[in-house]
Coordinates of C-alpha atoms in Angstrom, one line a residue:
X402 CA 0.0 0.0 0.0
X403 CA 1.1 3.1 -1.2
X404 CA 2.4 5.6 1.9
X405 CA 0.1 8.7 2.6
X406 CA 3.4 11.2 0.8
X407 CA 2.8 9.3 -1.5
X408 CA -0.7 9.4 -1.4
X409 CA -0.9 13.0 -1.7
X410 CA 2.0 13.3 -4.4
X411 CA -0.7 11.4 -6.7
X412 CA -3.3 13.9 -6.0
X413 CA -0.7 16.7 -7.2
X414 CA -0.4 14.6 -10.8
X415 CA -2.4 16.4 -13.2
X416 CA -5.2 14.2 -15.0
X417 CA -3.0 14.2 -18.1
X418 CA -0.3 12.8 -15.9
X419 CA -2.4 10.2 -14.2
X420 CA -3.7 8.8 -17.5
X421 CA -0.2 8.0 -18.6
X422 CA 0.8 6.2 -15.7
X423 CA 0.8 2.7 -15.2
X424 CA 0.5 1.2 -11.3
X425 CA 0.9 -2.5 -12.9
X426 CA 4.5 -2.1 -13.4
X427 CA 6.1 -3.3 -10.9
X428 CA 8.4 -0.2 -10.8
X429 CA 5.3 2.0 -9.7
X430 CA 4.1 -0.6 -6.6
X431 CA 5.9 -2.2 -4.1
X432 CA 4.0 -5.2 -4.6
X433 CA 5.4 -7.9 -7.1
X434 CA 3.4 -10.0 -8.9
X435 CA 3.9 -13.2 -10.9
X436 CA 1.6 -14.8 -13.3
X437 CA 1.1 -18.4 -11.9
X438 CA 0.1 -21.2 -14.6
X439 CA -3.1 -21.4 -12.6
X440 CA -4.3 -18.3 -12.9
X441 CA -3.1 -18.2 -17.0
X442 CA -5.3 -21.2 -16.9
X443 CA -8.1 -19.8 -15.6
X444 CA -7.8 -17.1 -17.4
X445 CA -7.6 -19.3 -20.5
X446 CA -10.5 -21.2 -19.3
X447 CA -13.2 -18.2 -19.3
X448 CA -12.5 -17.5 -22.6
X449 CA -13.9 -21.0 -23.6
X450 CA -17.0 -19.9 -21.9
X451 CA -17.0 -16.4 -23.4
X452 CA -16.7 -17.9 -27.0
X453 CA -19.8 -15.8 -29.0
X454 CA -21.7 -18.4 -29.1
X455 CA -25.1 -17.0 -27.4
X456 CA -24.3 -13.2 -28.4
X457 CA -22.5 -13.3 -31.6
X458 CA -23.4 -16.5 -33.1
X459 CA -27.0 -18.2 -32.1
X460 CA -28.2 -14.7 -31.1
X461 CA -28.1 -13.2 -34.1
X462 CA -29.0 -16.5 -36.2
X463 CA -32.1 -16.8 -34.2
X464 CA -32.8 -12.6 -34.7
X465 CA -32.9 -12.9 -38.3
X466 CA -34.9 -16.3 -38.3
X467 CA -37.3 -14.4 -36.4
X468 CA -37.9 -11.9 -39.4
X469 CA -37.8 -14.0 -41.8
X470 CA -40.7 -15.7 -40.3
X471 CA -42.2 -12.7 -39.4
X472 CA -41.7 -11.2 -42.9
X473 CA -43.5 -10.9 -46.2
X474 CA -42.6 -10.9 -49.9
X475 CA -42.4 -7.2 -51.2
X476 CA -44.1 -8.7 -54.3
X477 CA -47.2 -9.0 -53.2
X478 CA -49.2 -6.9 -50.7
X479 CA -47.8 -6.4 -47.3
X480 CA -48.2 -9.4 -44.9
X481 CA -50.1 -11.4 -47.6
X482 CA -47.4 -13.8 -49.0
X483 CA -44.9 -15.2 -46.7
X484 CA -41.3 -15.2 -47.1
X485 CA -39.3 -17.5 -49.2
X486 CA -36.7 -17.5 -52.3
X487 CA -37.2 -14.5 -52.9
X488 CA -36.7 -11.0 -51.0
X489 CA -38.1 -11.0 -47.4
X490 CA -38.9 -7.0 -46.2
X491 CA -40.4 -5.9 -42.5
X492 CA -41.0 -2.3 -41.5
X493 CA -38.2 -1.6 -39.4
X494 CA -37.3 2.1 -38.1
X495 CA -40.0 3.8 -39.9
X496 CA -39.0 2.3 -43.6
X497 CA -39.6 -0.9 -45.1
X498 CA -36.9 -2.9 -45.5
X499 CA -34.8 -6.4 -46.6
X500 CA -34.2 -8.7 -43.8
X501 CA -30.4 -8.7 -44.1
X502 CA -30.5 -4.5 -44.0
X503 CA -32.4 -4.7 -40.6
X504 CA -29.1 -7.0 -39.5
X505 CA -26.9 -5.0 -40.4
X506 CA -28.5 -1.5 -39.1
X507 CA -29.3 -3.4 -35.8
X508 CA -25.9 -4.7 -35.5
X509 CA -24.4 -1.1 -36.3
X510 CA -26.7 0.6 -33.9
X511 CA -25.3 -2.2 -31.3
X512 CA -21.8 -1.2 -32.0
X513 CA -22.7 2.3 -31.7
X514 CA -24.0 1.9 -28.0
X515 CA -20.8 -0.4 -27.4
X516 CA -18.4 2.6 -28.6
X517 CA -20.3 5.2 -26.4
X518 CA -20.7 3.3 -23.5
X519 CA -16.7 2.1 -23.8
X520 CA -15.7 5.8 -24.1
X521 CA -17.6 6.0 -20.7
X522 CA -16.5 2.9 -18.3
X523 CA -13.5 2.0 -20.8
X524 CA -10.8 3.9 -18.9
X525 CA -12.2 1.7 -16.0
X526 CA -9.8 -1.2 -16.6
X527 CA -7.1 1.5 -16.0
X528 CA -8.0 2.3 -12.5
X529 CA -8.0 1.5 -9.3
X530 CA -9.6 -2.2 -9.2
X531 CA -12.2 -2.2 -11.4
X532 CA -11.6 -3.8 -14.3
X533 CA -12.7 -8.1 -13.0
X534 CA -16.1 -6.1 -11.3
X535 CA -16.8 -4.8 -14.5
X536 CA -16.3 -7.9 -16.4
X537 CA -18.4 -9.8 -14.0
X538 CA -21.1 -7.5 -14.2
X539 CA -21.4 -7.6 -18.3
X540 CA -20.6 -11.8 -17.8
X541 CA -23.8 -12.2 -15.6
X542 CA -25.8 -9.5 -17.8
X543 CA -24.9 -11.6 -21.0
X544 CA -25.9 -15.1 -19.5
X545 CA -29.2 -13.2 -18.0
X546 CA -29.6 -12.7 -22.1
X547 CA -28.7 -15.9 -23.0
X548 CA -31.5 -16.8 -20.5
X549 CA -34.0 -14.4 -21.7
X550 CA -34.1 -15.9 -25.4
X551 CA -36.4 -19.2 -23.7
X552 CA -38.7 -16.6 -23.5
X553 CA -38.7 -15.7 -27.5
X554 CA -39.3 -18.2 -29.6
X555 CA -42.7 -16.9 -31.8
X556 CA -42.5 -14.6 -34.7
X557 CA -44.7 -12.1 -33.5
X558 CA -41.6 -11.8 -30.5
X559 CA -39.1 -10.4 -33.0
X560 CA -39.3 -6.5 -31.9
X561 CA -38.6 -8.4 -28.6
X562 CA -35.4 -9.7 -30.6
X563 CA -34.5 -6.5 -31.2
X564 CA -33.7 -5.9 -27.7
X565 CA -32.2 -9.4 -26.9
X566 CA -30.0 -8.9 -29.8
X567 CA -28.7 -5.5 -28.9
X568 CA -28.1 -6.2 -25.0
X569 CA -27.1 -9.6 -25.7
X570 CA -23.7 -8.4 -28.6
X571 CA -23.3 -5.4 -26.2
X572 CA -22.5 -7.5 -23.4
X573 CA -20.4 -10.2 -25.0
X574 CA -18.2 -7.3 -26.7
X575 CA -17.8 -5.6 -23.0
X576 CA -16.9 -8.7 -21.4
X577 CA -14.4 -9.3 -24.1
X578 CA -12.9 -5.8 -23.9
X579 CA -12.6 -5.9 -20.0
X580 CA -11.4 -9.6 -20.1
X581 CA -8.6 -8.9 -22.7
X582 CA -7.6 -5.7 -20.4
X583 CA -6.1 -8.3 -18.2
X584 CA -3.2 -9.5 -21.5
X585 CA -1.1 -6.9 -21.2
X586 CA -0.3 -7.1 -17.5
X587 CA -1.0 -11.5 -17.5
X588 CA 2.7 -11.6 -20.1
X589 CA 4.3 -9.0 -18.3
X590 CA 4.2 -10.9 -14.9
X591 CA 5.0 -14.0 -16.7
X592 CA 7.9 -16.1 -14.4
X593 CA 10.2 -16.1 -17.8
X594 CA 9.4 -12.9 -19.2
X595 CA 10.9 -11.5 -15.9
X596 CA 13.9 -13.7 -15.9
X597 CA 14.2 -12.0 -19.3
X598 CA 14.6 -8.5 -17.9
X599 CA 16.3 -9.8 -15.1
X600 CA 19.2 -11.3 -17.5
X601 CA 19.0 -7.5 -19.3
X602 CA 19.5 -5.5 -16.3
X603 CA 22.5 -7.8 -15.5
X604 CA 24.0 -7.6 -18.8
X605 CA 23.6 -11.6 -19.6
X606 CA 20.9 -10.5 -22.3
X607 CA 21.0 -7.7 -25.1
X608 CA 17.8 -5.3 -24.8
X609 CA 17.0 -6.5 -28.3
X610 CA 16.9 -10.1 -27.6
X611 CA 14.5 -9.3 -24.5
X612 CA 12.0 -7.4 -26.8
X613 CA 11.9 -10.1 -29.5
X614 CA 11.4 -12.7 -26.6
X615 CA 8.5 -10.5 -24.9
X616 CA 6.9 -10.3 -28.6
X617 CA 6.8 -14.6 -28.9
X618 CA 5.5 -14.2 -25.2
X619 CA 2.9 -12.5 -26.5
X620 CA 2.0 -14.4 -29.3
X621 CA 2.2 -17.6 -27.5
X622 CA -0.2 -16.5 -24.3
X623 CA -2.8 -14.7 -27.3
X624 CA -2.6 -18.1 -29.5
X625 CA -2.8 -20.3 -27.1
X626 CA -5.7 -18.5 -25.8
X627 CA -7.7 -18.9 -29.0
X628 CA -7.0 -22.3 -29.5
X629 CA -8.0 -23.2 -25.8
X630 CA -11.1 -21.4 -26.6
X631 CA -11.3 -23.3 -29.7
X632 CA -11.1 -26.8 -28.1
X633 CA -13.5 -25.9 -25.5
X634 CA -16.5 -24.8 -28.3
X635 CA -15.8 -27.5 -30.4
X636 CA -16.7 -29.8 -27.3
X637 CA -19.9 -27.5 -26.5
X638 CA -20.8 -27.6 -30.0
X639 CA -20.9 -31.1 -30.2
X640 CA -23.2 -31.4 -26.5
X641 CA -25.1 -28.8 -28.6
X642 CA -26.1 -31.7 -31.3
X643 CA -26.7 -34.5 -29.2
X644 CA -29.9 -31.6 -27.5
X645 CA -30.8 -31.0 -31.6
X646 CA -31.8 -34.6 -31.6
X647 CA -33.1 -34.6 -28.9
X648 CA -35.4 -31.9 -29.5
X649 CA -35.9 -33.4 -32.8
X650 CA -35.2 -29.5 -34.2
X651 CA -35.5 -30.2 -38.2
X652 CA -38.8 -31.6 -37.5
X653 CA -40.5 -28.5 -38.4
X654 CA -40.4 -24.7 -38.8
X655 CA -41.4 -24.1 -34.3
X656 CA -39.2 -27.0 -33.2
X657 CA -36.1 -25.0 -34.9
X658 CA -37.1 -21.3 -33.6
X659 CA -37.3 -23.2 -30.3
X660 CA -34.4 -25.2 -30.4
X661 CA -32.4 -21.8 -31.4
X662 CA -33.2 -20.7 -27.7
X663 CA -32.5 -23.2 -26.0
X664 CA -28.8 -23.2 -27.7
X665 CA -28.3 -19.7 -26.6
X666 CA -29.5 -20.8 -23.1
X667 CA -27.5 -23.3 -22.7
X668 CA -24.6 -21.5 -23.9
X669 CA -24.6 -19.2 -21.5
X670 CA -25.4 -21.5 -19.0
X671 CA -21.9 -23.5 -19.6
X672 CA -20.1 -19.8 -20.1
X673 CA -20.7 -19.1 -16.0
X674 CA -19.9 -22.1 -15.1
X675 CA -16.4 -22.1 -16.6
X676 CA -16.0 -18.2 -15.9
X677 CA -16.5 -18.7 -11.7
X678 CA -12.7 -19.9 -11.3
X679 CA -11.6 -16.7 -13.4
X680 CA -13.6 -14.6 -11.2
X681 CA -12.7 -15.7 -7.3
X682 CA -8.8 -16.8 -8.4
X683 CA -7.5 -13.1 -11.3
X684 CA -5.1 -11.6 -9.4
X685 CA -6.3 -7.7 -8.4
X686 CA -3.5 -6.2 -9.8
X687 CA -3.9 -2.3 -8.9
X688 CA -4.2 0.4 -11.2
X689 CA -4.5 4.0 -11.5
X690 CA -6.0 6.6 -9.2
X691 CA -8.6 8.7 -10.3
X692 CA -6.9 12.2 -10.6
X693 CA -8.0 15.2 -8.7
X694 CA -10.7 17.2 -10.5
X695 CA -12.2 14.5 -12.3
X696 CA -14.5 11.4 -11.5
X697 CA -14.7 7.8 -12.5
X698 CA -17.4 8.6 -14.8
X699 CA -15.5 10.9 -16.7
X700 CA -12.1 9.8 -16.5
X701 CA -12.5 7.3 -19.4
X702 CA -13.5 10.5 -22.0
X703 CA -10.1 12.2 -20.5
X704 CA -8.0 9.2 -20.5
X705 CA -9.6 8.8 -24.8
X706 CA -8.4 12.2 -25.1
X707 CA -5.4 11.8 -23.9
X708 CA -4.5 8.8 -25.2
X709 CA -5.3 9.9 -28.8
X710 CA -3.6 13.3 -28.6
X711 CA -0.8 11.7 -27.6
X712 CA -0.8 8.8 -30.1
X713 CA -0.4 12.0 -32.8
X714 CA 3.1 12.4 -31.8
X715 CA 3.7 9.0 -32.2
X716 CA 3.7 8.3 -36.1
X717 CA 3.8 4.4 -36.2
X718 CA 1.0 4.0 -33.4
X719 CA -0.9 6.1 -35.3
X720 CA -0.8 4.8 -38.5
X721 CA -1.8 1.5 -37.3
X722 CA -4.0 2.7 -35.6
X723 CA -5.8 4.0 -38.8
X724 CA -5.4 0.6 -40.2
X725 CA -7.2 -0.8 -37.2
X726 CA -9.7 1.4 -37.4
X727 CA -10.1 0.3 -41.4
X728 CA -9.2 -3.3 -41.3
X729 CA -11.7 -4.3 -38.3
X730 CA -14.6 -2.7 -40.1
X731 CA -14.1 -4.5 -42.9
X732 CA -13.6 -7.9 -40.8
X733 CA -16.5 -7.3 -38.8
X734 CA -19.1 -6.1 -41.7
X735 CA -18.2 -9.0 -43.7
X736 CA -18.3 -11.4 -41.0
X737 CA -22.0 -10.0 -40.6
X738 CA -23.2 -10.4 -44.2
X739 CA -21.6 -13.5 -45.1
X740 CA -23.4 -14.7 -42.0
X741 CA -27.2 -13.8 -43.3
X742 CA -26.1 -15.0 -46.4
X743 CA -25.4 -18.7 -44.9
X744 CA -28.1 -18.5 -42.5
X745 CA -30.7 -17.9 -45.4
X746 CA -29.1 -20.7 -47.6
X747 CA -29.2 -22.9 -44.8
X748 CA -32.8 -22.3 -44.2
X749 CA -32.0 -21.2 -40.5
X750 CA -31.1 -24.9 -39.6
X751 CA -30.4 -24.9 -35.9
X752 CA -28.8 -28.1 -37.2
X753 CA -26.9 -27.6 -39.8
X754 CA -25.1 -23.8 -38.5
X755 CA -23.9 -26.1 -35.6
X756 CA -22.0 -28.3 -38.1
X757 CA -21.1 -25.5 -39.4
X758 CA -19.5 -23.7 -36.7
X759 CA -17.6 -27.5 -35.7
X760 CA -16.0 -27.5 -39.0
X761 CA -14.9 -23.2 -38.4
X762 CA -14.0 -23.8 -35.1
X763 CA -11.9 -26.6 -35.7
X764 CA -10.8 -24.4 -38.8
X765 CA -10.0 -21.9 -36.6
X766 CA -7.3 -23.8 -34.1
X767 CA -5.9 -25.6 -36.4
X768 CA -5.3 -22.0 -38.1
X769 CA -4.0 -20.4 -35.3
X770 CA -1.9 -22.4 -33.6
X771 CA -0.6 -23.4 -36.9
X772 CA 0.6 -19.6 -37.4
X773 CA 1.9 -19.8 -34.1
X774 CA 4.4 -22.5 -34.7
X775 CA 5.3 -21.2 -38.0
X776 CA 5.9 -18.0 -36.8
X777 CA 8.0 -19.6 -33.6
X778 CA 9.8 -21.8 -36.2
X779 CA 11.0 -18.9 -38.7
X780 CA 11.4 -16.0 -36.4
X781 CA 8.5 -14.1 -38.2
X782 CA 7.7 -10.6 -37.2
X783 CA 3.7 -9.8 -36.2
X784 CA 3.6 -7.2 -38.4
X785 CA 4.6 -9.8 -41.4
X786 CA 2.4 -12.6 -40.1
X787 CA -0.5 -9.9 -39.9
X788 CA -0.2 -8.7 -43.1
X789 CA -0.2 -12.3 -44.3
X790 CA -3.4 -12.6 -42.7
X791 CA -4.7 -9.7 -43.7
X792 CA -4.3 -10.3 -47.4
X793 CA -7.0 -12.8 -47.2
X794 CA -9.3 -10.9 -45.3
X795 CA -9.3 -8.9 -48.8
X796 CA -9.2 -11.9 -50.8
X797 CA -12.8 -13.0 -48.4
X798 CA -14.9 -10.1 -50.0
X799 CA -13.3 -11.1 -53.6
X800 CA -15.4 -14.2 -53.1
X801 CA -18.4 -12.0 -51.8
X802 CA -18.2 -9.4 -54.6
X803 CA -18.1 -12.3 -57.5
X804 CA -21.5 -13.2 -56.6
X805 CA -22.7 -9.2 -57.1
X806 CA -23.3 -10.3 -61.3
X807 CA -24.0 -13.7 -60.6
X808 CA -25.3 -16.7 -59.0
X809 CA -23.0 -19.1 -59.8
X810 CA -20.3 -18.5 -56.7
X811 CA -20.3 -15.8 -54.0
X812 CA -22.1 -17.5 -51.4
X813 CA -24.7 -18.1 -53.4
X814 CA -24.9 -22.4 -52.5
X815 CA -24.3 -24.4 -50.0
X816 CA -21.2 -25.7 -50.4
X817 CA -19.5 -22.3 -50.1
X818 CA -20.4 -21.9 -46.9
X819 CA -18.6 -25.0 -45.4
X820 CA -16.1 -24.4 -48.0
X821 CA -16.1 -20.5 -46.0
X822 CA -16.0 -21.5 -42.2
X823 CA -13.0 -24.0 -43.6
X824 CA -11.2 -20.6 -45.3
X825 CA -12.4 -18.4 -42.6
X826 CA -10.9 -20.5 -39.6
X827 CA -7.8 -21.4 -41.1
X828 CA -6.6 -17.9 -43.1
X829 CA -8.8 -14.8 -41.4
X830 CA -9.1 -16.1 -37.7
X831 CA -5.8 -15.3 -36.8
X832 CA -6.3 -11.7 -37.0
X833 CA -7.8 -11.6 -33.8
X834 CA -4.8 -12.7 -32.2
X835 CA -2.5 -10.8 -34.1
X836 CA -4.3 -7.6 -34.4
X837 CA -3.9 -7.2 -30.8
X838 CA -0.3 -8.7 -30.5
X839 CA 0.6 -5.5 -32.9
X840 CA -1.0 -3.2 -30.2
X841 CA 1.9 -3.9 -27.7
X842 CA 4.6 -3.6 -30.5
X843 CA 4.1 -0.4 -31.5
X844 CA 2.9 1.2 -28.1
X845 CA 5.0 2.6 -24.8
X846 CA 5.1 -0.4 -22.4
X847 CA 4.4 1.9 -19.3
X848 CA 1.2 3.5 -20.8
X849 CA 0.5 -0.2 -22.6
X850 CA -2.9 -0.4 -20.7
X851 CA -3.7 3.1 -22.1
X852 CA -3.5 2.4 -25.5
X853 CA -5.0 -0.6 -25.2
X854 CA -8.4 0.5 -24.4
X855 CA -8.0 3.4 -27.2
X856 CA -7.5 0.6 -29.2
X857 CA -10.7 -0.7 -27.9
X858 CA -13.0 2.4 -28.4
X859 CA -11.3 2.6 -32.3
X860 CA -12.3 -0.9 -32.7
X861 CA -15.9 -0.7 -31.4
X862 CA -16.2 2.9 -33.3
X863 CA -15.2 1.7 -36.6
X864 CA -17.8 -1.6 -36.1
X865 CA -20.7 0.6 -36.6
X866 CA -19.8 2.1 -39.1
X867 CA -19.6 -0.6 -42.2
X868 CA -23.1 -1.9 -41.3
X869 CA -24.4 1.1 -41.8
X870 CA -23.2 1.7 -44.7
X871 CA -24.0 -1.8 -46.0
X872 CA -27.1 -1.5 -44.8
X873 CA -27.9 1.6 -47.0
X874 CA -26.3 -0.4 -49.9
X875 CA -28.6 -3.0 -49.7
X876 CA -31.6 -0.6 -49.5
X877 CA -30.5 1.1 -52.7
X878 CA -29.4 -2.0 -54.8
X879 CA -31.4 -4.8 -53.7
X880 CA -28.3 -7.2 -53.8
X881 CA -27.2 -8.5 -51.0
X882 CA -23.7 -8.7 -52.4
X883 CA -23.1 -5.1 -53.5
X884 CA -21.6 -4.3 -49.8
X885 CA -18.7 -6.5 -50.9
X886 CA -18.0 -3.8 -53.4
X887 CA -17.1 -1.1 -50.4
X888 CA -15.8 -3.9 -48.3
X889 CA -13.3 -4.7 -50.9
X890 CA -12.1 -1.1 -51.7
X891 CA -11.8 -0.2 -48.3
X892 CA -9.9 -3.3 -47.2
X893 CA -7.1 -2.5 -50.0
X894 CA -6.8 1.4 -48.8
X895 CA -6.5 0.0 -44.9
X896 CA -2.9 -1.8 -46.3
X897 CA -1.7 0.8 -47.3
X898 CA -1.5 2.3 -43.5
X899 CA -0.2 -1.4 -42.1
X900 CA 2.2 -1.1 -45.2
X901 CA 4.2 1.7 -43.6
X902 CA 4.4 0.9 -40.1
X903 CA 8.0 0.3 -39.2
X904 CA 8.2 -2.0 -35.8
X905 CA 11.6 -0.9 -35.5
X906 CA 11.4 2.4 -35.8
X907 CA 7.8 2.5 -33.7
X908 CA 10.3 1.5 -30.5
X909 CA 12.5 4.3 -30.8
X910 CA 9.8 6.6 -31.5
X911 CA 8.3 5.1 -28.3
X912 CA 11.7 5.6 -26.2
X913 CA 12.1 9.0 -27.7
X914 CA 8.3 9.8 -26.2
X915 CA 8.6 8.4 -23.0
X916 CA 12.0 10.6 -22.7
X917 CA 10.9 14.1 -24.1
X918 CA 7.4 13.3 -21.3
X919 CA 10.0 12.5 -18.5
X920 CA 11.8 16.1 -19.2
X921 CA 8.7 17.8 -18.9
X922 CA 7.4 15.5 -16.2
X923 CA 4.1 14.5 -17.8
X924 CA 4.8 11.2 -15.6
X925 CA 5.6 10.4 -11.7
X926 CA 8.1 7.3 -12.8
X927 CA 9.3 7.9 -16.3
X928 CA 10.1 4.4 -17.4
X929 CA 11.5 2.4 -20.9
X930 CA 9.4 2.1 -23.6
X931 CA 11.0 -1.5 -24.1
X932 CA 11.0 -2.5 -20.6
X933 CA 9.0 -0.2 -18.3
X934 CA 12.0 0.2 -16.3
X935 CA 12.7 4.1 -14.7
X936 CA 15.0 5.2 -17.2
X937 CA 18.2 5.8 -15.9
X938 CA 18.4 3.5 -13.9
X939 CA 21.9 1.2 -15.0

């Protein structure tokens, strides 16, 4: 516990100062802490629970199976002929529109709500101990979701979908931010990544060396962490079929819609169960103080302020941070339309989108870790590994934007979309491990939690914006492709960005910053960029 001197020399730290600092070093507490292998287990563990399934997945399948029930084909009179090869339109928002458009709005008004409520708590995970309460309290609120959907399962329900399908992404995406908070400090505290410095401060190991090491660290904890998570769904996914035939769900149109909710429930019901030990056994590492002259709830649209004013002087940072801010829109608006595209050519088969998801999720670890080791064997950067991956994120809406002239390919059959969770898995899923990985390489490691969660807002800001967009687009063309156009041009200008980060360079830039702040005492402990050390110390 800090002494009351010291107490009080916090409360002279401007809020610019405090927002900079980071309390999880170990340079800036007298407490040390050391990641155990239980509590990177644990932590491990709750991401198996906190897999999408309920709010990303089944949610939203079960949303749009709702309106297409629920809907009518625009061909005849309103409500007269009942949805099926053709287009499928509800009043939504004072228009009439396409099924897939409500999606996408809905899912873009989601993001919206998860950007301004992030700019709000977000700085949260920075201070004092807040961070585990607040992903508790969006863990329980997303099972008490997952829940809620036995309680929709009629047509006439789906404005009632509306909400579930809002609350129920808003939640998992909070959870997921607060939960992958904890990363940054988790490989810092590692036993061997403190050896490392250890070795560095006594000269038996170049700084160079200790960086590269620290990168692999990072790679290893985040891929290891998605294939875990992997494992774990591909297990629940399988219980998941044995309660299909159970509840006989292909046996007709009600027995599916049914058997969608009870999915989600017991989704959720598995994702508390495995998230207790995560809860009672994290380690409360401490963080900042709120800074005189502010408040909790308005320290997060400082610390957003500071955080990106600052990233301005840092050129690399910034410029992947524009790529970010590209790149995850595109990833996340595809993602959404290739997923009403396969839920309407699979006929919203509760059945069949389980197989599905088996064959992507096994897809998916055998992708990652399979980057991991080839990365591991060759000594490949992250910034080379995600522009690898990144190429076919661009090459995914090449397949979508084929199918805008015809209905021969383009997820226009079947086939395409096993064929897609197989692609999907293996090539694209890796981004979310390395996308983040890059975070730490081109930020300050003693303001690491900072950028981090501007990283976070970015992410959940640019969300929004390509479903709305594609949304429109599929208003004004009536093909469900067309979005694939914008997705595909906006994709190829996003590389540009990641094309001109330099890692390297992004350190010294970093070093540089945290020296020039030190001289004009923008922080209490002015530390290395590389190793969060005070600098000057020998």
């Amino acid at each position: 516990m800090a002494s009351k001197n010291s107490e009080e020399k916090h409360n002279e730290i401007s809020v610019d100062t405090l927002a900079f600092q980071d309390l999880n070093d170990p340079q800036n507490s007298q407490s040390e802490w050391t990641t155990t292998r239980v509590e990177l287990w644990y932590f491990y563990l709750y991401y198996v629970g906190n897999n999408g399934l309920s709010g990303f997945n089944f949610g939203p399948s079960q949303f749009q199976n709702l309106l297409f029930i629920a809907g009518y084909d625009p061909s005849q009179p309103p409500f007269t002929l009942a949805c099926g090869d053709g287009d499928c339109v509800l009043p939504y928002l004072g228009k009439v529109r396409d099924i897939n458009a409500i999606v996408l709005l809905t899912n873009g008004i989601s993001f919206a709500i998860q950007a301004a409520l992030l700019l709000l708590i977000g700085g949260w995970a920075d201070y004092g101990r807040w961070r585990p309460n607040i992903t508790i309290f969006f863990t329980i609120l997303a099972v008490a979701v997952s829940f809620a959907w036995l309680g929709v399962d009629d047509p006439s329900q789906w404005r009632a979908g509306i909400a579930l399908y809002i609350v129920g992404l808003i939640s998992y995406q909070c959870t997921l931010t607060f939960w992958t908070a904890a990363f940054p400090g988790l490989v810092r505290d590692l036993p061997e990544v403190k050896e490392s410095l250890a070795e560095v401060k006594t000269g038996k190991k170049d700084l160079d060396s200790h960086v590269k090491f620290t990168s692999i660290s990072r790679n290893r904890v985040s891929n290891i962490s998605f294939t875990i998570q992997s494992v774990g769904e591909v297990l629940i996914l399988a219980v998941m079929v044995g309660i299909l035939k159970g509840l006989k769900s292909d046996s007709s149109t009600e027995a599916n819609t049914k058997a969608f909710s009870v999915l989600i429930a017991f989704s959720g019901g598995v994702w508390v169960l495995v998230a207790l030990p995560w809860f009672f056994l994290e380690k409360r590492r401490p963080g900042l103080q709120v800074p005189s002259g502010s408040t909790i709830f308005a320290v997060g649209f400082r610390q957003f302020y500071v955080a990106f004013r600052e990233c301005l002087r840092l050129k690399q940072t910034f410029l992947y941070l524009i790529f970010y801010f590209l790149m995850g829109d595109v990833l996340n608006t595809t993602v959404t339309v290739v997923g009403t595209l396969q839920n309407s050519l699979v006929s919203y088969s509760t059945l069949q989108l389980t197989l599905l998801l088996i064959v992507g999720i096994v897809a998916q670890a055998t992708g990652i870790y399979t980057f991991w080791l080839v990365q591991k064997r060759f000594g490949i950067s992250t910034k080379t590994m995600l522009t690898f991956n990144a190429c076919w994120i661009i090459v995914l809406t090449i397949w979508g934007l084929i199918g805008v002239h015809t209905d021969r390919f383009g997820f226009k059959h079947v086939w395409e979309v096993w064929v897609y969770q197989v692609f999907y898995g293996v090539m694209v899923c890796p981004w979310y491990a390395y996308s983040q990985t890059m975070i730490s390489e081109v930020s300050p490691l003693p303001q690491m939690f900072l950028f981090f969660a501007l990283f976070s807002v970015v992410g959940k800001t640019s969300a929004f914006i390509g479903p709305f967009v594609s949304s429109a687009i599929i208003d004004d063309s009536s093909n469900n492709n067309m979005p694939f156009a914008f997705l595909f041009a906006l994709g190829v200008f996003s590389m540009i960005f990641l094309w001109f980060v330099d890692v390297p360079r992004s350190r010294i830039e970093c070093e540089d910053f945290i020296k020039a702040e030190s001289e004009r005492r923008a922080f209490e402990t002015s530390a290395s960029a590389y190793t969060g050390d005070p600098i000057g110390d020998a």
